[in-house]
């Protein structure tokens, strides 16, 4: 059973972004995407969508990944354009095409979007590894101090077809860890608030997939994090299929936002682990030490895993226990990536040099074989692995948070 809903830039982006880029531009008086518009179409920092479609993705190295995020916020577009563009999308993707051809077109376009974002992410700040005073411990676990109910840490609602907001769960978890690390407050935070408020909970919104960079920018702008205990703050959108045009079932206005935790500033940092992508030599041990340094400081790590085939992991997740270790491998004969999924690294253990692992919290609840909702990921994986289409198999992020004034809380 493949969890298609968790693809990082999923079908709703496929079904909307092409039309929006080609035919519309934001309102001229809008500051949501200041450098994105052009009289003849949509440009992002001077780079047109045609550049993406032609495969000239190096041009996106000059693009701010936040400007891609702003360009796909359909709340800045006119409703008439939305209707017109939906009709165009039907012509582009489905008219006179077999289902196989439609899948091929969609997959190719999805890959180009991901690769464009990957190029733009070269401009995302890199995490500077922190020095650890004293001897580095053989194991670290933040899970024991992470306030969550395993069976409720679940984006799926028990269905393989569900909201694709895995990135919101992983990044909210990282933010929650920061709240405890910096302020000593062990309070679960609301995933639903972000899901409802991000892009107004419609169009290309949280259930469509996204990026840790986009997540941080939302809170950097809004400046408030809602506790899970607030009214209507529990997650209720698991059954929403955004690629079918659905919107959030919980309007943001219905969620109690006071009390909240104030954020002064927030941004995401990427951990440099991939020799090919970073275009410099990074040994596996250097990559491991960089991720460890985050955990040793008390912060969590968001991992985006994008394999060429989800079947091996799904078999592992469904049939192995939490003591088993998953080792990602390339699939012989694979031609591309099979979609990405965001999760949260909350620890490591290398007491046994032959079976070193990361402790990873998934967002698929707590099935009988996984009472904590976790799995062990091989610490000695190939950190420079890429898919045949060039999409990184692994990316790692840290959420850098400066909290606001807590004296009035």
Tab-separated table of C-alpha atoms in Angstrom:
chain	number	residue	atom	x	y	z
A	1	UNK	CA	0.000	0.000	0.000
A	2	UNK	CA	1.620	3.227	-1.166
A	3	UNK	CA	0.927	6.500	0.668
A	4	UNK	CA	0.548	8.715	-2.405
A	5	UNK	CA	-0.922	11.490	-0.253
A	6	UNK	CA	2.473	12.193	1.279
A	7	UNK	CA	4.315	13.250	-1.880
A	8	UNK	CA	6.041	16.536	-1.106
A	9	UNK	CA	4.818	18.422	-4.180
A	10	UNK	CA	1.771	16.355	-4.953
A	11	UNK	CA	-1.024	16.106	-7.457
A	12	UNK	CA	-2.759	19.352	-6.541
A	13	UNK	CA	0.384	21.239	-7.571
A	14	UNK	CA	0.439	19.206	-10.779
A	15	UNK	CA	-3.162	20.096	-11.492
A	16	UNK	CA	-2.867	23.828	-10.709
A	17	UNK	CA	0.657	25.201	-10.983
A	18	UNK	CA	1.074	24.852	-14.774
A	19	UNK	CA	-2.042	26.896	-15.429
A	20	UNK	CA	-1.260	29.570	-12.867
A	21	UNK	CA	2.246	30.103	-14.100
A	22	UNK	CA	1.317	30.272	-17.789
A	23	UNK	CA	-1.745	32.503	-17.722
A	24	UNK	CA	-1.784	34.653	-14.625
A	25	UNK	CA	0.243	37.020	-12.587
A	26	UNK	CA	-0.419	38.349	-9.087
A	27	UNK	CA	-2.271	41.584	-8.559
A	28	UNK	CA	0.140	44.414	-9.329
A	29	UNK	CA	-0.506	46.059	-5.975
A	30	UNK	CA	0.156	42.826	-4.077
A	31	UNK	CA	3.440	42.468	-2.229
A	32	UNK	CA	2.970	38.700	-1.820
A	33	UNK	CA	5.220	37.902	-4.759
A	34	UNK	CA	7.190	41.070	-5.511
A	35	UNK	CA	9.464	39.941	-8.389
A	36	UNK	CA	7.247	37.182	-9.752
A	37	UNK	CA	4.950	38.859	-12.293
A	38	UNK	CA	5.387	39.610	-15.981
A	39	UNK	CA	2.859	40.941	-18.558
A	40	UNK	CA	3.179	37.759	-20.617
A	41	UNK	CA	3.070	35.105	-17.931
A	42	UNK	CA	4.648	34.151	-14.646
A	43	UNK	CA	8.264	34.617	-13.776
A	44	UNK	CA	10.014	33.826	-10.520
A	45	UNK	CA	12.965	36.105	-9.869
A	46	UNK	CA	13.288	36.593	-13.621
A	47	UNK	CA	13.094	32.872	-14.489
A	48	UNK	CA	10.033	31.807	-16.497
A	49	UNK	CA	8.103	28.563	-16.196
A	50	UNK	CA	9.127	27.753	-19.767
A	51	UNK	CA	12.659	27.394	-18.452
A	52	UNK	CA	11.437	24.680	-16.071
A	53	UNK	CA	9.496	22.877	-18.793
A	54	UNK	CA	12.474	22.929	-21.155
A	55	UNK	CA	14.627	21.210	-18.559
A	56	UNK	CA	17.027	24.128	-18.095
A	57	UNK	CA	16.821	23.840	-14.322
A	58	UNK	CA	20.193	25.412	-13.558
A	59	UNK	CA	18.496	28.771	-14.036
A	60	UNK	CA	16.649	28.180	-10.763
A	61	UNK	CA	19.922	28.411	-8.853
A	62	UNK	CA	19.327	32.153	-8.765
A	63	UNK	CA	15.777	31.812	-7.402
A	64	UNK	CA	14.710	32.296	-3.794
A	65	UNK	CA	12.737	29.159	-2.773
A	66	UNK	CA	10.333	31.423	-0.875
A	67	UNK	CA	9.379	33.132	-4.122
A	68	UNK	CA	8.346	29.761	-5.572
A	69	UNK	CA	6.136	29.297	-2.523
A	70	UNK	CA	4.578	32.739	-2.946
A	71	UNK	CA	3.937	32.146	-6.643
A	72	UNK	CA	1.821	29.053	-5.926
A	73	UNK	CA	-0.368	30.812	-3.353
A	74	UNK	CA	-3.590	31.044	-5.359
A	75	UNK	CA	-5.150	33.430	-2.842
A	76	UNK	CA	-3.397	36.217	-4.796
A	77	UNK	CA	-5.212	35.295	-8.041
A	78	UNK	CA	-8.595	36.362	-9.390
A	79	UNK	CA	-11.444	33.806	-9.174
A	80	UNK	CA	-12.152	34.163	-12.904
A	81	UNK	CA	-8.602	33.077	-13.607
A	82	UNK	CA	-9.043	30.032	-11.365
A	83	UNK	CA	-12.033	28.818	-13.394
A	84	UNK	CA	-10.321	29.535	-16.690
A	85	UNK	CA	-7.161	27.777	-15.617
A	86	UNK	CA	-8.922	24.649	-14.423
A	87	UNK	CA	-10.318	24.280	-17.954
A	88	UNK	CA	-6.837	24.704	-19.442
A	89	UNK	CA	-5.432	22.068	-17.128
A	90	UNK	CA	-8.018	19.575	-18.435
A	91	UNK	CA	-6.821	20.280	-21.972
A	92	UNK	CA	-3.131	20.037	-21.137
A	93	UNK	CA	-3.164	16.911	-19.011
A	94	UNK	CA	-6.139	14.754	-19.944
A	95	UNK	CA	-7.585	15.506	-23.371
A	96	UNK	CA	-6.939	12.753	-25.948
A	97	UNK	CA	-4.441	11.045	-23.651
A	98	UNK	CA	-4.446	7.509	-22.367
A	99	UNK	CA	-4.237	7.106	-18.591
A	100	UNK	CA	-0.654	5.904	-19.000
A	101	UNK	CA	0.228	9.022	-21.000
A	102	UNK	CA	-1.457	11.229	-18.408
A	103	UNK	CA	0.577	9.564	-15.656
A	104	UNK	CA	3.752	10.062	-17.700
A	105	UNK	CA	3.042	13.778	-18.267
A	106	UNK	CA	2.146	14.306	-14.606
A	107	UNK	CA	5.192	12.456	-13.306
A	108	UNK	CA	7.534	14.339	-15.630
A	109	UNK	CA	6.106	17.699	-14.605
A	110	UNK	CA	6.179	16.815	-10.910
A	111	UNK	CA	9.841	15.856	-11.221
A	112	UNK	CA	10.676	19.154	-12.914
A	113	UNK	CA	8.964	21.066	-10.117
A	114	UNK	CA	10.912	19.145	-7.477
A	115	UNK	CA	14.198	19.635	-9.352
A	116	UNK	CA	13.517	23.366	-9.727
A	117	UNK	CA	12.913	23.602	-5.975
A	118	UNK	CA	16.039	21.547	-5.383
A	119	UNK	CA	18.075	24.037	-7.391
A	120	UNK	CA	16.474	26.986	-5.594
A	121	UNK	CA	17.247	25.352	-2.247
A	122	UNK	CA	20.923	25.923	-2.928
A	123	UNK	CA	20.075	29.409	-1.625
A	124	UNK	CA	18.672	28.035	1.633
A	125	UNK	CA	21.091	28.699	4.513
A	126	UNK	CA	23.222	25.723	5.535
A	127	UNK	CA	23.271	24.579	9.133
A	128	UNK	CA	26.610	25.276	10.854
A	129	UNK	CA	27.448	22.198	12.981
A	130	UNK	CA	27.824	23.031	16.655
A	131	UNK	CA	30.721	21.946	18.815
A	132	UNK	CA	29.730	19.482	21.524
A	133	UNK	CA	31.570	19.937	24.827
A	134	UNK	CA	32.976	16.697	26.184
A	135	UNK	CA	32.723	13.152	24.922
A	136	UNK	CA	30.000	12.487	22.361
A	137	UNK	CA	27.500	9.958	23.765
A	138	UNK	CA	26.816	6.672	21.998
A	139	UNK	CA	23.101	7.394	21.907
A	140	UNK	CA	20.664	10.288	22.188
A	141	UNK	CA	16.874	10.211	22.401
A	142	UNK	CA	14.595	13.245	22.285
A	143	UNK	CA	11.571	10.981	21.972
A	144	UNK	CA	11.342	10.508	25.728
A	145	UNK	CA	10.800	14.259	26.172
A	146	UNK	CA	8.510	14.692	23.162
A	147	UNK	CA	4.901	15.331	24.210
A	148	UNK	CA	2.686	13.315	21.859
A	149	UNK	CA	0.132	10.509	21.791
A	150	UNK	CA	1.524	8.006	19.254
A	151	UNK	CA	-1.826	6.873	17.855
A	152	UNK	CA	-2.871	10.515	17.408
A	153	UNK	CA	0.360	11.549	15.660
A	154	UNK	CA	-1.345	10.517	12.445
A	155	UNK	CA	-2.013	12.352	9.204
A	156	UNK	CA	-3.717	9.346	7.591
A	157	UNK	CA	-6.866	8.636	9.561
A	158	UNK	CA	-6.108	4.986	8.806
A	159	UNK	CA	-6.506	5.427	5.035
A	160	UNK	CA	-3.903	5.205	2.245
A	161	UNK	CA	-5.657	8.150	0.551
A	162	UNK	CA	-5.402	11.192	2.775
A	163	UNK	CA	-4.098	14.713	3.327
A	164	UNK	CA	-0.477	15.058	2.193
A	165	UNK	CA	0.682	17.292	5.023
A	166	UNK	CA	3.460	15.050	6.330
A	167	UNK	CA	5.754	18.093	6.111
A	168	UNK	CA	3.531	19.982	8.554
A	169	UNK	CA	3.660	17.128	11.085
A	170	UNK	CA	7.445	16.807	10.863
A	171	UNK	CA	8.091	20.554	11.035
A	172	UNK	CA	5.543	21.109	13.803
A	173	UNK	CA	7.336	18.369	15.730
A	174	UNK	CA	10.656	20.157	15.199
A	175	UNK	CA	9.079	23.409	16.394
A	176	UNK	CA	7.670	21.652	19.454
A	177	UNK	CA	11.131	20.321	20.295
A	178	UNK	CA	12.472	23.885	20.075
A	179	UNK	CA	9.792	25.078	22.480
A	180	UNK	CA	10.987	22.525	25.019
A	181	UNK	CA	14.711	23.042	24.319
A	182	UNK	CA	14.655	26.810	24.651
A	183	UNK	CA	11.773	27.461	27.039
A	184	UNK	CA	11.354	24.202	28.960
A	185	UNK	CA	7.703	24.024	27.850
A	186	UNK	CA	6.586	20.527	26.882
A	187	UNK	CA	3.301	21.380	25.191
A	188	UNK	CA	1.926	19.685	22.034
A	189	UNK	CA	1.368	22.140	19.174
A	190	UNK	CA	-1.436	22.260	16.629
A	191	UNK	CA	-0.897	20.791	13.167
A	192	UNK	CA	-4.430	21.792	12.196
A	193	UNK	CA	-3.823	25.518	12.730
A	194	UNK	CA	-1.080	25.572	10.104
A	195	UNK	CA	-3.100	23.296	7.800
A	196	UNK	CA	-6.130	25.594	8.003
A	197	UNK	CA	-4.301	28.926	7.796
A	198	UNK	CA	-1.598	28.172	5.199
A	199	UNK	CA	-2.788	29.648	1.878
A	200	UNK	CA	-6.210	29.980	3.520
A	201	UNK	CA	-6.642	26.209	3.541
A	202	UNK	CA	-7.564	25.946	-0.138
A	203	UNK	CA	-6.095	25.605	-3.623
A	204	UNK	CA	-2.407	24.756	-3.265
A	205	UNK	CA	-2.401	24.408	0.510
A	206	UNK	CA	-0.865	22.305	3.270
A	207	UNK	CA	-2.454	18.999	2.186
A	208	UNK	CA	-0.749	19.411	-1.205
A	209	UNK	CA	2.727	19.059	0.254
A	210	UNK	CA	5.430	21.622	0.849
A	211	UNK	CA	8.860	22.414	2.223
A	212	UNK	CA	10.464	23.090	5.634
A	213	UNK	CA	11.549	26.426	4.141
A	214	UNK	CA	7.925	27.342	3.428
A	215	UNK	CA	6.825	26.139	6.868
A	216	UNK	CA	9.320	28.412	8.605
A	217	UNK	CA	8.334	31.395	6.489
A	218	UNK	CA	4.674	31.013	7.500
A	219	UNK	CA	5.537	31.293	11.189
A	220	UNK	CA	8.116	33.975	10.521
A	221	UNK	CA	5.272	36.080	9.091
A	222	UNK	CA	2.384	35.130	11.385
A	223	UNK	CA	4.469	35.038	14.568
A	224	UNK	CA	2.185	32.780	16.590
A	225	UNK	CA	2.082	29.046	17.352
A	226	UNK	CA	-1.175	27.568	18.608
A	227	UNK	CA	-1.201	24.886	21.334
A	228	UNK	CA	-3.010	21.638	20.586
A	229	UNK	CA	-5.265	22.222	23.584
A	230	UNK	CA	-6.951	25.259	22.024
A	231	UNK	CA	-10.513	24.853	20.776
A	232	UNK	CA	-10.741	23.201	17.316
A	233	UNK	CA	-6.942	22.860	17.171
A	234	UNK	CA	-6.855	19.053	16.913
A	235	UNK	CA	-6.186	17.586	13.473
A	236	UNK	CA	-9.360	16.961	11.460
A	237	UNK	CA	-8.253	16.999	7.812
A	238	UNK	CA	-6.907	13.463	7.391
A	239	UNK	CA	-9.624	12.505	4.881
A	240	UNK	CA	-9.248	15.633	2.743
A	241	UNK	CA	-7.890	14.865	-0.738
A	242	UNK	CA	-6.535	18.162	-1.977
A	243	UNK	CA	-5.695	16.873	-5.457
A	244	UNK	CA	-9.465	16.549	-5.941
A	245	UNK	CA	-9.915	20.244	-5.267
A	246	UNK	CA	-10.980	19.886	-1.645
A	247	UNK	CA	-10.243	22.497	1.013
A	248	UNK	CA	-9.737	22.330	4.759
A	249	UNK	CA	-12.689	21.138	6.822
A	250	UNK	CA	-11.723	23.553	9.624
A	251	UNK	CA	-11.623	27.244	8.672
A	252	UNK	CA	-8.737	28.978	10.418
A	253	UNK	CA	-11.185	31.470	11.938
A	254	UNK	CA	-12.810	28.606	13.882
A	255	UNK	CA	-9.566	27.770	15.710
A	256	UNK	CA	-8.923	29.449	19.058
A	257	UNK	CA	-5.641	31.343	18.687
A	258	UNK	CA	-5.321	32.732	22.194
A	259	UNK	CA	-3.289	31.648	24.093
A	260	UNK	CA	-0.420	31.187	21.675
A	261	UNK	CA	3.386	31.052	21.744
A	262	UNK	CA	4.971	34.102	20.057
A	263	UNK	CA	7.750	33.750	17.478
A	264	UNK	CA	10.074	36.646	16.788
A	265	UNK	CA	11.948	35.075	13.877
A	266	UNK	CA	12.167	31.672	12.216
A	267	UNK	CA	13.929	30.156	9.230
A	268	UNK	CA	14.891	26.701	8.012
A	269	UNK	CA	18.471	25.567	7.486
A	270	UNK	CA	19.543	22.639	5.317
A	271	UNK	CA	22.180	20.244	6.618
A	272	UNK	CA	24.863	19.656	3.969
A	273	UNK	CA	25.137	15.875	3.520
A	274	UNK	CA	25.131	15.131	-0.218
A	275	UNK	CA	28.426	15.325	-2.111
A	276	UNK	CA	26.753	15.396	-5.540
A	277	UNK	CA	24.194	18.057	-4.655
A	278	UNK	CA	26.544	20.287	-2.659
A	279	UNK	CA	29.229	19.907	-5.347
A	280	UNK	CA	31.932	19.336	-2.765
A	281	UNK	CA	33.288	16.319	-0.972
A	282	UNK	CA	31.277	15.329	2.095
A	283	UNK	CA	32.097	11.967	3.625
A	284	UNK	CA	29.384	9.816	5.159
A	285	UNK	CA	30.919	10.342	8.602
A	286	UNK	CA	30.891	14.111	8.118
A	287	UNK	CA	27.224	13.939	7.140
A	288	UNK	CA	26.468	11.772	10.180
A	289	UNK	CA	28.378	14.092	12.530
A	290	UNK	CA	26.474	17.114	11.188
A	291	UNK	CA	23.097	15.484	11.871
A	292	UNK	CA	24.290	14.249	15.261
A	293	UNK	CA	25.358	17.774	16.232
A	294	UNK	CA	21.759	18.936	15.843
A	295	UNK	CA	20.433	16.161	18.078
A	296	UNK	CA	23.202	16.702	20.613
A	297	UNK	CA	22.137	20.340	20.915
A	298	UNK	CA	18.600	19.214	21.740
A	299	UNK	CA	17.036	20.094	18.384
A	300	UNK	CA	15.228	17.710	16.024
A	301	UNK	CA	15.994	17.038	12.357
A	302	UNK	CA	13.409	16.975	9.582
A	303	UNK	CA	14.223	14.340	6.966
A	304	UNK	CA	12.673	14.202	3.516
A	305	UNK	CA	13.008	10.709	2.063
A	306	UNK	CA	12.392	10.345	-1.680
A	307	UNK	CA	13.003	6.778	-2.904
A	308	UNK	CA	12.713	5.414	-6.423
A	309	UNK	CA	10.192	2.849	-5.142
A	310	UNK	CA	8.080	3.047	-1.966
A	311	UNK	CA	7.274	-0.676	-1.849
A	312	UNK	CA	10.355	-1.777	0.169
A	313	UNK	CA	9.684	0.799	2.872
A	314	UNK	CA	5.960	0.058	2.977
A	315	UNK	CA	6.715	-3.652	3.432
A	316	UNK	CA	9.164	-2.782	6.208
A	317	UNK	CA	6.769	-0.368	7.939
A	318	UNK	CA	3.827	-2.750	7.874
A	319	UNK	CA	5.588	-6.017	8.726
A	320	UNK	CA	8.673	-5.314	10.841
A	321	UNK	CA	8.876	-4.222	14.471
A	322	UNK	CA	10.351	-1.016	15.865
A	323	UNK	CA	13.601	-2.829	16.661
A	324	UNK	CA	14.292	-3.595	12.978
A	325	UNK	CA	16.536	-1.269	10.954
A	326	UNK	CA	15.550	-0.001	7.505
A	327	UNK	CA	18.345	0.350	4.939
A	328	UNK	CA	17.345	2.395	1.858
A	329	UNK	CA	18.710	1.116	-1.437
A	330	UNK	CA	18.400	2.021	-5.099
A	331	UNK	CA	16.098	-0.171	-7.166
A	332	UNK	CA	17.568	-1.828	-10.222
A	333	UNK	CA	15.820	-0.593	-13.350
A	334	UNK	CA	14.194	2.432	-11.690
A	335	UNK	CA	13.811	5.459	-13.958
A	336	UNK	CA	12.831	8.198	-11.520
A	337	UNK	CA	11.652	9.110	-8.039
A	338	UNK	CA	8.477	7.754	-6.442
A	339	UNK	CA	7.528	10.822	-4.376
A	340	UNK	CA	8.865	12.201	-1.107
A	341	UNK	CA	7.811	11.995	2.526
A	342	UNK	CA	8.836	14.164	5.490
A	343	UNK	CA	9.529	12.669	8.938
A	344	UNK	CA	11.288	13.662	12.160
A	345	UNK	CA	14.626	12.349	13.459
A	346	UNK	CA	14.565	12.378	17.259
A	347	UNK	CA	17.639	10.370	18.164
A	348	UNK	CA	20.467	8.058	17.230
A	349	UNK	CA	22.217	4.980	18.565
A	350	UNK	CA	25.653	3.747	17.563
A	351	UNK	CA	26.517	1.565	20.537
A	352	UNK	CA	26.755	-1.366	18.111
A	353	UNK	CA	28.998	-0.286	15.249
A	354	UNK	CA	27.389	-2.895	12.964
A	355	UNK	CA	23.829	-1.727	13.627
A	356	UNK	CA	23.890	2.043	13.981
A	357	UNK	CA	20.589	3.840	13.435
A	358	UNK	CA	18.557	7.025	13.600
A	359	UNK	CA	15.278	7.011	15.536
A	360	UNK	CA	12.620	8.420	13.217
A	361	UNK	CA	9.078	9.453	14.114
A	362	UNK	CA	6.640	8.927	11.257
A	363	UNK	CA	3.191	10.565	10.988
A	364	UNK	CA	1.219	7.404	10.251
A	365	UNK	CA	-0.051	6.749	13.758
A	366	UNK	CA	0.865	3.750	15.919
A	367	UNK	CA	-0.013	0.402	14.322
A	368	UNK	CA	0.271	-2.717	16.472
A	369	UNK	CA	3.840	-3.411	15.355
A	370	UNK	CA	4.914	0.192	16.053
A	371	UNK	CA	3.461	1.386	19.379
A	372	UNK	CA	5.627	4.541	19.332
A	373	UNK	CA	4.939	5.300	15.654
A	374	UNK	CA	8.672	5.144	14.984
A	375	UNK	CA	11.225	3.149	13.004
A	376	UNK	CA	14.988	2.789	12.925
A	377	UNK	CA	16.813	4.137	9.883
A	378	UNK	CA	20.264	2.833	9.003
A	379	UNK	CA	22.761	5.448	10.131
A	380	UNK	CA	25.247	4.179	7.526
A	381	UNK	CA	23.054	4.909	4.511
A	382	UNK	CA	24.418	6.560	1.359
A	383	UNK	CA	23.886	10.276	2.061
A	384	UNK	CA	24.803	11.229	-1.519
A	385	UNK	CA	22.194	8.936	-3.067
A	386	UNK	CA	20.057	10.435	-5.815
A	387	UNK	CA	17.250	9.074	-7.935
A	388	UNK	CA	17.852	8.367	-11.647
A	389	UNK	CA	16.105	11.667	-12.454
A	390	UNK	CA	18.470	13.648	-10.179
A	391	UNK	CA	16.098	14.164	-7.239
A	392	UNK	CA	17.904	13.839	-3.896
A	393	UNK	CA	16.988	10.677	-2.011
A	394	UNK	CA	17.546	12.393	1.354
A	395	UNK	CA	17.400	15.969	2.562
A	396	UNK	CA	17.816	17.104	6.153
A	397	UNK	CA	16.621	20.350	7.734
A	398	UNK	CA	16.750	22.209	11.053
A	399	UNK	CA	14.191	24.798	12.172
A	400	UNK	CA	15.990	27.838	13.604
A	401	UNK	CA	13.589	29.640	15.967
A	402	UNK	CA	13.827	32.806	18.032
A	403	UNK	CA	10.888	32.963	20.402
A	404	UNK	CA	9.133	36.208	21.282
A	405	UNK	CA	8.285	37.643	24.704
A	406	UNK	CA	6.767	34.968	26.971
A	407	UNK	CA	6.297	37.228	30.017
A	408	UNK	CA	2.579	37.752	29.322
A	409	UNK	CA	1.827	34.043	28.906
